[in-house]
mmCIF file of C-alpha atoms in Angstrom:
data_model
loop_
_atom_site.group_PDB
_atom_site.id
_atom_site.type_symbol
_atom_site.label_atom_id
_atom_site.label_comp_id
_atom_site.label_asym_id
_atom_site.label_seq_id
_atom_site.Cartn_x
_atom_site.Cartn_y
_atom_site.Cartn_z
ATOM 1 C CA UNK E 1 24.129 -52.860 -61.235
ATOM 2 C CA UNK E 2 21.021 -54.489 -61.762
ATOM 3 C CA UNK E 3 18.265 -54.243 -59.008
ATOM 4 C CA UNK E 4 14.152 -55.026 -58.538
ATOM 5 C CA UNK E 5 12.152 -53.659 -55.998
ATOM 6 C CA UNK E 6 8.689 -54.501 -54.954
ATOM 7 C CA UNK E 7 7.257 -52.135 -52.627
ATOM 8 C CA UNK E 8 4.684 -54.591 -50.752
ATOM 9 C CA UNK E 9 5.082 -57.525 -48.653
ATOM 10 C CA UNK E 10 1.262 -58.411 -49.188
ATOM 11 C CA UNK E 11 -1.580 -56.870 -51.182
ATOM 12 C CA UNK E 12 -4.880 -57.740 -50.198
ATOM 13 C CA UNK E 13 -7.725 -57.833 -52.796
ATOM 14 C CA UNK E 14 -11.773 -58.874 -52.498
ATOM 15 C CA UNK E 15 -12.304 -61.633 -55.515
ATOM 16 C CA UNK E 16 -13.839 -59.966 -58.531
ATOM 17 C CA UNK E 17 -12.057 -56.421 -57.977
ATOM 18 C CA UNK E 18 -8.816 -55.268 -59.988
ATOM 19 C CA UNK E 19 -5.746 -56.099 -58.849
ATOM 20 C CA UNK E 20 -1.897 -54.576 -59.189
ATOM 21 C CA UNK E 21 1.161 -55.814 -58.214
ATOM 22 C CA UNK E 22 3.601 -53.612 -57.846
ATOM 23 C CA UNK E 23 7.703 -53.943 -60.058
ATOM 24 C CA UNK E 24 10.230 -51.256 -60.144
ATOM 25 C CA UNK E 25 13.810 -52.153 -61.502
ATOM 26 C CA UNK E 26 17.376 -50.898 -62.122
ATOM 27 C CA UNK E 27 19.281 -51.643 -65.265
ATOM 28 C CA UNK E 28 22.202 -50.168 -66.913
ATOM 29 C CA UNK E 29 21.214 -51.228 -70.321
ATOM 30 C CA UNK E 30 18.005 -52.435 -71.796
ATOM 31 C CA UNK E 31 15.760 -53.947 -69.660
ATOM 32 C CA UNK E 32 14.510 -57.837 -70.455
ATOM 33 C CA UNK E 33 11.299 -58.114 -67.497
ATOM 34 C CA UNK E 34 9.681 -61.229 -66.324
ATOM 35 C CA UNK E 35 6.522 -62.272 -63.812
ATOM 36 C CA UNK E 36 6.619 -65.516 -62.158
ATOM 37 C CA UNK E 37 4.132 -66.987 -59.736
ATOM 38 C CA UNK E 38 5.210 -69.514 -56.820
ATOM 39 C CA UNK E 39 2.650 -71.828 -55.210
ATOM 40 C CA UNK E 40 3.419 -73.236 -51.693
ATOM 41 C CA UNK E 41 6.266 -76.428 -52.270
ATOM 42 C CA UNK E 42 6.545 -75.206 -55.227
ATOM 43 C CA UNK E 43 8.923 -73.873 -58.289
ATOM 44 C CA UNK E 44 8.064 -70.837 -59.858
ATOM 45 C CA UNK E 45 5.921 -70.925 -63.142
ATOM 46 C CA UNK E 46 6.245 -67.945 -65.822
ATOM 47 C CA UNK E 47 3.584 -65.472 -66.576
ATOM 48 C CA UNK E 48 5.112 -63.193 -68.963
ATOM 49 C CA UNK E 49 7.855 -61.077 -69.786
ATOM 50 C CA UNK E 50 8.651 -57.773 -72.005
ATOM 51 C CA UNK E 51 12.088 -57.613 -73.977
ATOM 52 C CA UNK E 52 10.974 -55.628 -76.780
ATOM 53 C CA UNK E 53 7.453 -54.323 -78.454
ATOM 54 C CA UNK E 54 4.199 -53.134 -77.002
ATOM 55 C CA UNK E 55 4.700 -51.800 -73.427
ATOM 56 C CA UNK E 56 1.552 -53.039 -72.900
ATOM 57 C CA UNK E 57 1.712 -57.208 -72.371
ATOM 58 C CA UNK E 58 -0.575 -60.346 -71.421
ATOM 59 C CA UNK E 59 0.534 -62.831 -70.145
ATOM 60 C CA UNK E 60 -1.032 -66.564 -68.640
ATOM 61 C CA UNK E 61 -4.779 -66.946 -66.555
ATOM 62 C CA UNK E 62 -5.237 -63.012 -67.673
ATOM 63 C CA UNK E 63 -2.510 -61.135 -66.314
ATOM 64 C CA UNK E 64 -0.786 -58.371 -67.737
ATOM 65 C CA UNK E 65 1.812 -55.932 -66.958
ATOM 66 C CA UNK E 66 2.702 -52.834 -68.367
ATOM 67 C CA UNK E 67 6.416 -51.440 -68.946
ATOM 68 C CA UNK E 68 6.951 -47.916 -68.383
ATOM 69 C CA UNK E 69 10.228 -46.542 -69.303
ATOM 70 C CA UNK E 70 9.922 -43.529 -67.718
ATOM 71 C CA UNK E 71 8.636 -44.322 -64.239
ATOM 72 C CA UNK E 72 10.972 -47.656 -65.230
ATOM 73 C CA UNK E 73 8.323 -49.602 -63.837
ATOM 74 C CA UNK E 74 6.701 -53.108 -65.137
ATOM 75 C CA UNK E 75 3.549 -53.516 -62.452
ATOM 76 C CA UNK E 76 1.518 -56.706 -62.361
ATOM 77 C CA UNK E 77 -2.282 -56.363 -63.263
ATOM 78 C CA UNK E 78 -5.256 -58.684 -63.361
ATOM 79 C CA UNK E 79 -9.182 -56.864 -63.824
ATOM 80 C CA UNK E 80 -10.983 -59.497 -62.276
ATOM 81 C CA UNK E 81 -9.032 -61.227 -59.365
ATOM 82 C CA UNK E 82 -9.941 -65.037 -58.740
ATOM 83 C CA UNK E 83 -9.235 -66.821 -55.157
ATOM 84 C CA UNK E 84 -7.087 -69.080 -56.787
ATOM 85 C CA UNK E 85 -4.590 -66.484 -57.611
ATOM 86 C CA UNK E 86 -3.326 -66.077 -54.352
ATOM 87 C CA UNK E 87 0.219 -66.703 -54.528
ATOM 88 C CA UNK E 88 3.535 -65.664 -54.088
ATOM 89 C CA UNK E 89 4.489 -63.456 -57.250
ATOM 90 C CA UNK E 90 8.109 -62.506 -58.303
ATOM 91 C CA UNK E 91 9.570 -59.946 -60.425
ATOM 92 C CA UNK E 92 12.666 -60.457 -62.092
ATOM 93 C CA UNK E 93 14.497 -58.178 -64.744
ATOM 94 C CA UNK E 94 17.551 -58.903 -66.498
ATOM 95 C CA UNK E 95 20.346 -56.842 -68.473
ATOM 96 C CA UNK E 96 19.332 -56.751 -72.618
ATOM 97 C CA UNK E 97 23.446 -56.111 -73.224
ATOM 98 C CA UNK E 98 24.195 -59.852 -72.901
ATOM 99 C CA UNK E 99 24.384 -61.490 -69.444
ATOM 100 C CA UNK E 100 21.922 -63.814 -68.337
ATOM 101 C CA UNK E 101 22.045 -63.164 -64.976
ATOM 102 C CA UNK E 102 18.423 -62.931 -63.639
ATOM 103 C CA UNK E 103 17.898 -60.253 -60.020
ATOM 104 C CA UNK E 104 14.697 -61.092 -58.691
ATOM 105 C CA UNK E 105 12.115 -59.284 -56.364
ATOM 106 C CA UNK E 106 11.378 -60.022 -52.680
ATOM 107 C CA UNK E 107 8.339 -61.244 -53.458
ATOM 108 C CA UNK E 108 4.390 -60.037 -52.946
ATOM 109 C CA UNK E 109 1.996 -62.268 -51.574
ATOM 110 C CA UNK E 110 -1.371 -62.037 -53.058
ATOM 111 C CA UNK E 111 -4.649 -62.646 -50.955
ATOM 112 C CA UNK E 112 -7.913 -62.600 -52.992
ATOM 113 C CA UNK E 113 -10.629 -62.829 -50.503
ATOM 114 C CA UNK E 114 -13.735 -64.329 -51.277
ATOM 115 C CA UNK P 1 8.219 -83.176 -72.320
ATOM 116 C CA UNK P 2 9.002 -83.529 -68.550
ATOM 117 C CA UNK P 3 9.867 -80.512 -66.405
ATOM 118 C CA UNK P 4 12.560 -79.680 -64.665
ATOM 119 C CA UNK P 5 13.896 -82.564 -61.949
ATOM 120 C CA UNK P 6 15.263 -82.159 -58.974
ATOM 121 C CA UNK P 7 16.254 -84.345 -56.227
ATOM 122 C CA UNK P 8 16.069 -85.126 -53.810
ATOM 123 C CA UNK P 9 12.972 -82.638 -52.557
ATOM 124 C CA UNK P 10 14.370 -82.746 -49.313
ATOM 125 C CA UNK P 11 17.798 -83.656 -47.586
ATOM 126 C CA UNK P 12 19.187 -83.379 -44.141
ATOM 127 C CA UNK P 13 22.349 -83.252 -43.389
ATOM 128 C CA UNK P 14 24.601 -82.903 -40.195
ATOM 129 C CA UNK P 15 26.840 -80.363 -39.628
ATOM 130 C CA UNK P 16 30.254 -80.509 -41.695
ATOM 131 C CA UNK P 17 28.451 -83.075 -44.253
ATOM 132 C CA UNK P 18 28.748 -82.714 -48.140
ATOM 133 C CA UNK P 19 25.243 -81.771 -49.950
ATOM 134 C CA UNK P 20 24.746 -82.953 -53.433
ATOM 135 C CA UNK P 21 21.937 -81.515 -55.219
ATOM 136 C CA UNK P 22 20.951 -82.843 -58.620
ATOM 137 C CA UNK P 23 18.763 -81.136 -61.541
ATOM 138 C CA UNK P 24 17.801 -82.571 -64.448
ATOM 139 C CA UNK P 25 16.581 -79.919 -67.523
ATOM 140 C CA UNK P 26 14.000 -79.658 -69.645
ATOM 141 C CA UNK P 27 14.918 -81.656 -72.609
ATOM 142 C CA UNK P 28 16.644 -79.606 -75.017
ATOM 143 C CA UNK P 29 17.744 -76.964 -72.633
ATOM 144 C CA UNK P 30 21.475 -75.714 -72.566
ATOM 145 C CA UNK P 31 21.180 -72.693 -69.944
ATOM 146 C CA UNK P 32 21.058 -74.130 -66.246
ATOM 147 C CA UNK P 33 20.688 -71.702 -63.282
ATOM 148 C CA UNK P 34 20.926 -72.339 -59.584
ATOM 149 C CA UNK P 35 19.183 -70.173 -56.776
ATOM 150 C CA UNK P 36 18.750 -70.212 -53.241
ATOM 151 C CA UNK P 37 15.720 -69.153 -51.501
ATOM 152 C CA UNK P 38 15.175 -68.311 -47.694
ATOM 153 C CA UNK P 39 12.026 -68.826 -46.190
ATOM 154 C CA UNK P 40 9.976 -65.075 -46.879
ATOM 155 C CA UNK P 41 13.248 -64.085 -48.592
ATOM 156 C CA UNK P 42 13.313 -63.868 -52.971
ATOM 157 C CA UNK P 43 15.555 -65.690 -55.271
ATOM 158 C CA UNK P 44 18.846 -65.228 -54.808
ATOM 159 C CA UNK P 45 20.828 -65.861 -57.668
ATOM 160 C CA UNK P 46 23.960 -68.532 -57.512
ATOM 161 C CA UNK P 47 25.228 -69.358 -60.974
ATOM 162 C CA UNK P 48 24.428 -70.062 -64.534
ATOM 163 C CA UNK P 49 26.123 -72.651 -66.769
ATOM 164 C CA UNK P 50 25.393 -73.536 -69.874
ATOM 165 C CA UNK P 51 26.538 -77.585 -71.226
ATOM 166 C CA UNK P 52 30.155 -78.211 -69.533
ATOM 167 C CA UNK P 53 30.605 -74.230 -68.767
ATOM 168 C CA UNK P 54 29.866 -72.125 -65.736
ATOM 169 C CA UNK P 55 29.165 -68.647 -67.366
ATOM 170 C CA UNK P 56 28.199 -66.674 -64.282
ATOM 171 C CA UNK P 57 29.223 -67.421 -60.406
ATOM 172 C CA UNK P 58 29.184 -64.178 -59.017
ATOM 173 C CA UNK P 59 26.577 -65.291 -56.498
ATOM 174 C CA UNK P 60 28.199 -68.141 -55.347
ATOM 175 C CA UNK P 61 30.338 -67.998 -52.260
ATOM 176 C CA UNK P 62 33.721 -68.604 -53.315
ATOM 177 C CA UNK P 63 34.116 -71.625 -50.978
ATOM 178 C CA UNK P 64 32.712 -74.640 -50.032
ATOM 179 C CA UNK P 65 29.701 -73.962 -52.879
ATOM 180 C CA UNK P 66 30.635 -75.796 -56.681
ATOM 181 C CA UNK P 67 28.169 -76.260 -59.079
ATOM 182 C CA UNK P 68 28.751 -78.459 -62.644
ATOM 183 C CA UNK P 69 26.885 -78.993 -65.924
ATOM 184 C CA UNK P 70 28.069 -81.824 -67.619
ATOM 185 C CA UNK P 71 28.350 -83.049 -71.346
ATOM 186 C CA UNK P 72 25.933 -85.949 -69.630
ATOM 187 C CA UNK P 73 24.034 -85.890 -66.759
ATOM 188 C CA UNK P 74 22.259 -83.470 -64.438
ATOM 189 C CA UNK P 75 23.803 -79.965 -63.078
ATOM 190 C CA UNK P 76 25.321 -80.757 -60.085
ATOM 191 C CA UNK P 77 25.499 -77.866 -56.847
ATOM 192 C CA UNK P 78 27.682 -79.262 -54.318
ATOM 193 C CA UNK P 79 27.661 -77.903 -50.521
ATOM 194 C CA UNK P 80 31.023 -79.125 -49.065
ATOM 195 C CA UNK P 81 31.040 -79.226 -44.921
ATOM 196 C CA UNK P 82 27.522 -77.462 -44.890
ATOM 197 C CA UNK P 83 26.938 -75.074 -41.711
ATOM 198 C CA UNK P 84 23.149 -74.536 -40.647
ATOM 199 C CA UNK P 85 23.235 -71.410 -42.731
ATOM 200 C CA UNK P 86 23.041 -73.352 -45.837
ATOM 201 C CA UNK P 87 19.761 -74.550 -44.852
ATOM 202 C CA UNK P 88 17.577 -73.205 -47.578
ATOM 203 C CA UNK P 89 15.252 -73.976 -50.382
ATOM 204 C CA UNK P 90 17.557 -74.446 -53.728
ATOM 205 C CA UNK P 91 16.111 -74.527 -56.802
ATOM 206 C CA UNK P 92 17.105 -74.862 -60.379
ATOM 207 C CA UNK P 93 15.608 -73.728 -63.631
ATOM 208 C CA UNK P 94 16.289 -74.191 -66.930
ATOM 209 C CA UNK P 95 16.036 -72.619 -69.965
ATOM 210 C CA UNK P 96 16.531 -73.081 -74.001
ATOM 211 C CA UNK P 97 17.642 -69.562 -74.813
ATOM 212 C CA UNK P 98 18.466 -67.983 -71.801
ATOM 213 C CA UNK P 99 14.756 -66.031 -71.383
ATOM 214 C CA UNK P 100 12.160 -67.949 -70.240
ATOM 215 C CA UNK P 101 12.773 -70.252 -67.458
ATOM 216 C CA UNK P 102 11.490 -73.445 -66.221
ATOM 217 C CA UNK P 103 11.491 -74.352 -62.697
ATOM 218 C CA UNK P 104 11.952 -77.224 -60.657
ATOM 219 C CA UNK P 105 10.536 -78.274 -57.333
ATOM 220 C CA UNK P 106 13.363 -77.212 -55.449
ATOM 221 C CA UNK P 107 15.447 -78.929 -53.023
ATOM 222 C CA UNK P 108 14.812 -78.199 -49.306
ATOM 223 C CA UNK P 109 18.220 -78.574 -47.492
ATOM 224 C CA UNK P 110 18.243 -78.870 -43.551
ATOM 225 C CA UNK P 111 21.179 -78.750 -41.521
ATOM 226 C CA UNK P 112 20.730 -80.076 -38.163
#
Protein backbone atom coordinates (compact mmCIF):
# COMPACT_ATOMS: atom_id res chain seq x y z
CA UNK A 1 0.00 0.00 0.00
CA UNK A 2 0.97 3.32 -0.80
CA UNK A 3 1.62 5.85 2.10
CA UNK A 4 3.34 9.65 2.69
CA UNK A 5 4.39 10.89 5.80
CA UNK A 6 5.45 14.31 6.79
CA UNK A 7 6.93 14.48 10.08
CA UNK A 8 6.00 18.28 10.99
CA UNK A 9 2.87 20.06 11.50
CA UNK A 10 4.78 23.50 11.12
CA UNK A 11 8.37 24.50 10.39
CA UNK A 12 9.33 27.80 11.29
CA UNK A 13 12.07 29.64 9.30
CA UNK A 14 13.65 33.51 9.61
CA UNK A 15 13.37 35.00 5.78
CA UNK A 16 16.70 34.70 4.03
CA UNK A 17 17.81 31.32 5.87
CA UNK A 18 17.51 27.72 4.18
CA UNK A 19 14.63 25.98 4.44
CA UNK A 20 13.51 21.98 4.33
CA UNK A 21 10.43 20.46 4.26
CA UNK A 22 10.32 17.30 5.26
CA UNK A 23 8.58 13.85 2.63
CA UNK A 24 8.93 10.27 3.43
CA UNK A 25 6.76 7.71 1.37
CA UNK A 26 5.75 4.05 0.93
CA UNK A 27 5.43 2.41 -2.43
CA UNK A 28 5.39 -1.06 -3.61
CA UNK A 29 6.70 -0.27 -6.98
CA UNK A 30 8.42 2.72 -8.42
CA UNK A 31 7.83 5.76 -6.91
CA UNK A 32 6.26 8.88 -9.18
CA UNK A 33 6.74 12.11 -6.27
CA UNK A 34 5.09 15.42 -6.40
CA UNK A 35 5.20 18.98 -4.24
CA UNK A 36 2.23 21.09 -4.22
CA UNK A 37 1.69 24.35 -2.40
CA UNK A 38 -1.91 25.49 -1.07
CA UNK A 39 -2.64 29.16 -0.34
CA UNK A 40 -5.54 30.00 2.06
CA UNK A 41 -9.17 29.51 -0.22
CA UNK A 42 -7.26 28.05 -2.34
CA UNK A 43 -6.47 24.84 -4.77
CA UNK A 44 -3.23 23.46 -4.71
CA UNK A 45 -0.61 24.63 -7.40
CA UNK A 46 2.36 22.15 -8.50
CA UNK A 47 5.95 22.68 -7.74
CA UNK A 48 7.60 19.71 -9.04
CA UNK A 49 7.75 16.16 -9.18
CA UNK A 50 10.46 13.20 -9.79
CA UNK A 51 9.36 10.03 -11.90
CA UNK A 52 12.56 9.26 -13.37
CA UNK A 53 16.26 10.98 -13.84
CA UNK A 54 18.40 13.13 -11.62
CA UNK A 55 17.49 12.59 -7.92
CA UNK A 56 18.31 15.90 -7.60
CA UNK A 57 15.15 18.30 -8.99
CA UNK A 58 13.98 22.12 -9.25
CA UNK A 59 11.08 22.92 -9.36
CA UNK A 60 8.84 26.60 -9.47
CA UNK A 61 9.93 30.17 -7.32
CA UNK A 62 13.36 28.04 -6.52
CA UNK A 63 12.43 25.02 -4.82
CA UNK A 64 13.89 21.79 -5.08
CA UNK A 65 13.67 18.45 -3.64
CA UNK A 66 15.84 15.68 -3.63
CA UNK A 67 14.82 11.82 -3.99
CA UNK A 68 16.66 9.44 -2.00
CA UNK A 69 16.02 5.88 -2.62
CA UNK A 70 17.59 4.65 0.16
CA UNK A 71 16.34 6.75 3.06
CA UNK A 72 13.10 6.67 0.41
CA UNK A 73 12.76 10.15 1.12
CA UNK A 74 11.90 13.25 -1.38
CA UNK A 75 12.36 16.47 1.22
CA UNK A 76 11.37 19.95 0.14
CA UNK A 77 14.25 22.60 -0.03
CA UNK A 78 14.49 26.29 -0.77
CA UNK A 79 18.27 28.26 0.12
CA UNK A 80 16.90 31.50 0.55
CA UNK A 81 13.32 31.48 2.13
CA UNK A 82 11.01 34.54 1.11
CA UNK A 83 7.85 35.66 3.42
CA UNK A 84 5.72 34.99 0.70
CA UNK A 85 6.35 31.35 0.80
CA UNK A 86 4.49 30.69 3.72
CA UNK A 87 2.02 28.22 2.84
CA UNK A 88 0.56 25.06 3.27
CA UNK A 89 2.83 22.45 1.32
CA UNK A 90 1.76 18.84 0.35
CA UNK A 91 3.53 15.81 -0.58
CA UNK A 92 2.04 13.36 -2.68
CA UNK A 93 3.62 10.11 -4.26
CA UNK A 94 2.05 7.80 -6.52
CA UNK A 95 2.62 4.03 -7.71
CA UNK A 96 5.04 4.04 -11.23
CA UNK A 97 3.27 0.30 -12.00
CA UNK A 98 0.14 1.94 -13.46
CA UNK A 99 -2.55 3.37 -11.14
CA UNK A 100 -3.13 6.87 -10.87
CA UNK A 101 -4.19 7.00 -7.62
CA UNK A 102 -2.43 9.97 -5.87
CA UNK A 103 -1.83 9.47 -1.41
CA UNK A 104 -1.05 12.73 -0.20
CA UNK A 105 0.74 14.14 2.99
CA UNK A 106 -0.88 15.81 6.03
CA UNK A 107 0.43 18.79 5.18
CA UNK A 108 3.39 21.30 6.67
CA UNK A 109 2.72 24.75 7.20
CA UNK A 110 5.52 27.01 6.41
CA UNK A 111 6.17 30.34 8.42
CA UNK A 112 9.02 32.54 7.04
CA UNK A 113 9.43 35.27 9.49
CA UNK A 114 10.59 38.46 8.53
CA UNK B 1 -6.44 28.32 -21.25
CA UNK B 2 -8.74 28.58 -18.16
CA UNK B 3 -8.12 26.51 -15.03
CA UNK B 4 -9.90 24.21 -13.46
CA UNK B 5 -13.81 25.32 -12.49
CA UNK B 6 -15.61 24.53 -9.84
CA UNK B 7 -18.85 25.51 -8.49
CA UNK B 8 -20.30 26.55 -6.67
CA UNK B 9 -17.29 27.77 -4.06
CA UNK B 10 -19.57 27.31 -1.41
CA UNK B 11 -22.97 25.43 -0.71
CA UNK B 12 -25.07 24.78 2.30
CA UNK B 13 -27.19 22.34 2.63
CA UNK B 14 -29.65 20.92 5.34
CA UNK B 15 -29.50 17.77 6.68
CA UNK B 16 -30.76 14.78 4.35
CA UNK B 17 -30.35 17.25 1.17
CA UNK B 18 -28.63 16.11 -2.16
CA UNK B 19 -25.13 18.01 -2.91
CA UNK B 20 -24.16 18.47 -6.46
CA UNK B 21 -20.75 19.54 -7.06
CA UNK B 22 -19.62 20.49 -10.54
CA UNK B 23 -15.92 20.70 -12.10
CA UNK B 24 -15.09 21.78 -15.20
CA UNK B 25 -11.25 20.65 -16.60
CA UNK B 26 -8.63 22.16 -18.05
CA UNK B 27 -9.28 22.07 -21.68
CA UNK B 28 -7.90 19.08 -23.13
CA UNK B 29 -7.77 17.09 -19.98
CA UNK B 30 -9.17 13.42 -19.84
CA UNK B 31 -8.05 12.36 -16.14
CA UNK B 32 -10.52 13.95 -13.47
CA UNK B 33 -9.91 13.36 -9.72
CA UNK B 34 -12.05 14.20 -6.75
CA UNK B 35 -10.72 14.82 -3.08
CA UNK B 36 -11.99 15.82 0.10
CA UNK B 37 -10.19 17.91 2.49
CA UNK B 38 -10.91 18.53 6.32
CA UNK B 39 -10.01 21.59 7.82
CA UNK B 40 -5.94 20.91 9.12
CA UNK B 41 -6.50 17.43 7.63
CA UNK B 42 -4.53 16.47 3.83
CA UNK B 43 -6.14 15.35 0.70
CA UNK B 44 -7.99 12.55 0.90
CA UNK B 45 -8.39 10.84 -2.17
CA UNK B 46 -12.15 9.95 -3.60
CA UNK B 47 -12.00 8.81 -7.20
CA UNK B 48 -10.49 9.22 -10.58
CA UNK B 49 -12.32 8.98 -13.92
CA UNK B 50 -11.17 9.53 -16.98
CA UNK B 51 -14.04 10.74 -20.11
CA UNK B 52 -17.34 8.54 -19.34
CA UNK B 53 -15.23 6.00 -16.95
CA UNK B 54 -14.64 5.90 -13.24
CA UNK B 55 -11.16 4.13 -13.06
CA UNK B 56 -10.55 4.30 -9.33
CA UNK B 57 -13.31 4.61 -6.34
CA UNK B 58 -11.67 3.00 -3.67
CA UNK B 59 -11.93 6.16 -1.60
CA UNK B 60 -15.33 6.75 -2.04
CA UNK B 61 -17.82 5.52 0.49
CA UNK B 62 -19.81 3.01 -1.14
CA UNK B 63 -23.09 4.88 -0.45
CA UNK B 64 -24.70 7.92 -0.76
CA UNK B 65 -21.24 9.40 -2.61
CA UNK B 66 -21.43 9.05 -6.92
CA UNK B 67 -19.26 10.85 -8.94
CA UNK B 68 -19.59 11.03 -13.16
CA UNK B 69 -17.45 12.24 -16.07
CA UNK B 70 -19.37 12.65 -18.98
CA UNK B 71 -18.79 12.47 -22.86
CA UNK B 72 -20.05 16.39 -22.32
CA UNK B 73 -20.09 18.37 -19.50
CA UNK B 74 -18.37 18.78 -16.15
CA UNK B 75 -17.48 15.75 -13.59
CA UNK B 76 -20.19 15.55 -11.47
CA UNK B 77 -19.70 14.30 -7.34
CA UNK B 78 -23.03 13.83 -5.98
CA UNK B 79 -23.70 13.74 -2.01
CA UNK B 80 -27.16 12.05 -1.68
CA UNK B 81 -28.99 12.83 1.95
CA UNK B 82 -25.70 14.59 3.21
CA UNK B 83 -25.08 14.23 7.16
CA UNK B 84 -22.90 17.11 8.82
CA UNK B 85 -19.94 14.84 8.34
CA UNK B 86 -19.83 15.58 4.75
CA UNK B 87 -19.10 19.05 5.50
CA UNK B 88 -15.72 19.51 3.95
CA UNK B 89 -13.67 21.30 1.41
CA UNK B 90 -13.95 19.15 -2.06
CA UNK B 91 -11.84 19.79 -4.64
CA UNK B 92 -11.15 18.56 -8.09
CA UNK B 93 -8.10 18.50 -10.29
CA UNK B 94 -7.43 17.64 -13.51
CA UNK B 95 -4.92 16.38 -15.47
CA UNK B 96 -3.82 15.54 -19.33
CA UNK B 97 -1.74 12.46 -18.63
CA UNK B 98 -2.44 11.43 -15.36
CA UNK B 99 0.93 13.30 -13.66
CA UNK B 100 0.69 16.68 -13.17
CA UNK B 101 -2.42 18.04 -11.79
CA UNK B 102 -4.35 21.14 -11.94
CA UNK B 103 -6.46 22.29 -9.22
CA UNK B 104 -9.56 23.97 -8.73
CA UNK B 105 -10.84 26.30 -6.07
CA UNK B 106 -12.60 23.78 -4.28
CA UNK B 107 -16.04 23.56 -3.15
CA UNK B 108 -16.74 24.30 0.56
CA UNK B 109 -19.80 22.15 1.57
CA UNK B 110 -21.69 23.01 4.94
CA UNK B 111 -24.22 20.97 6.42
CA UNK B 112 -26.28 22.70 8.88
Amino acid sequence: AQSVAQPEDQVNVAEGNPLTVKCTYSVSGNPYLFWYVQYPNRGLQFLLKYITGDNLVKGSYGFEAEFNKSQTSFHLKKPSALVSDSALYFCAVRDGRGTYKYIFGTGTRLKVLA
Amino acid sequence: NAGVMQNPRHLVRRRGQEARLRCSPMKGHSHVYWYRQLPEEGLKFMVYLQKENIIDESGMPKERFSAEFPKEGPSILRIQQVVRGDSAAYFCASSPDGNIQYFGAGTRLSVL
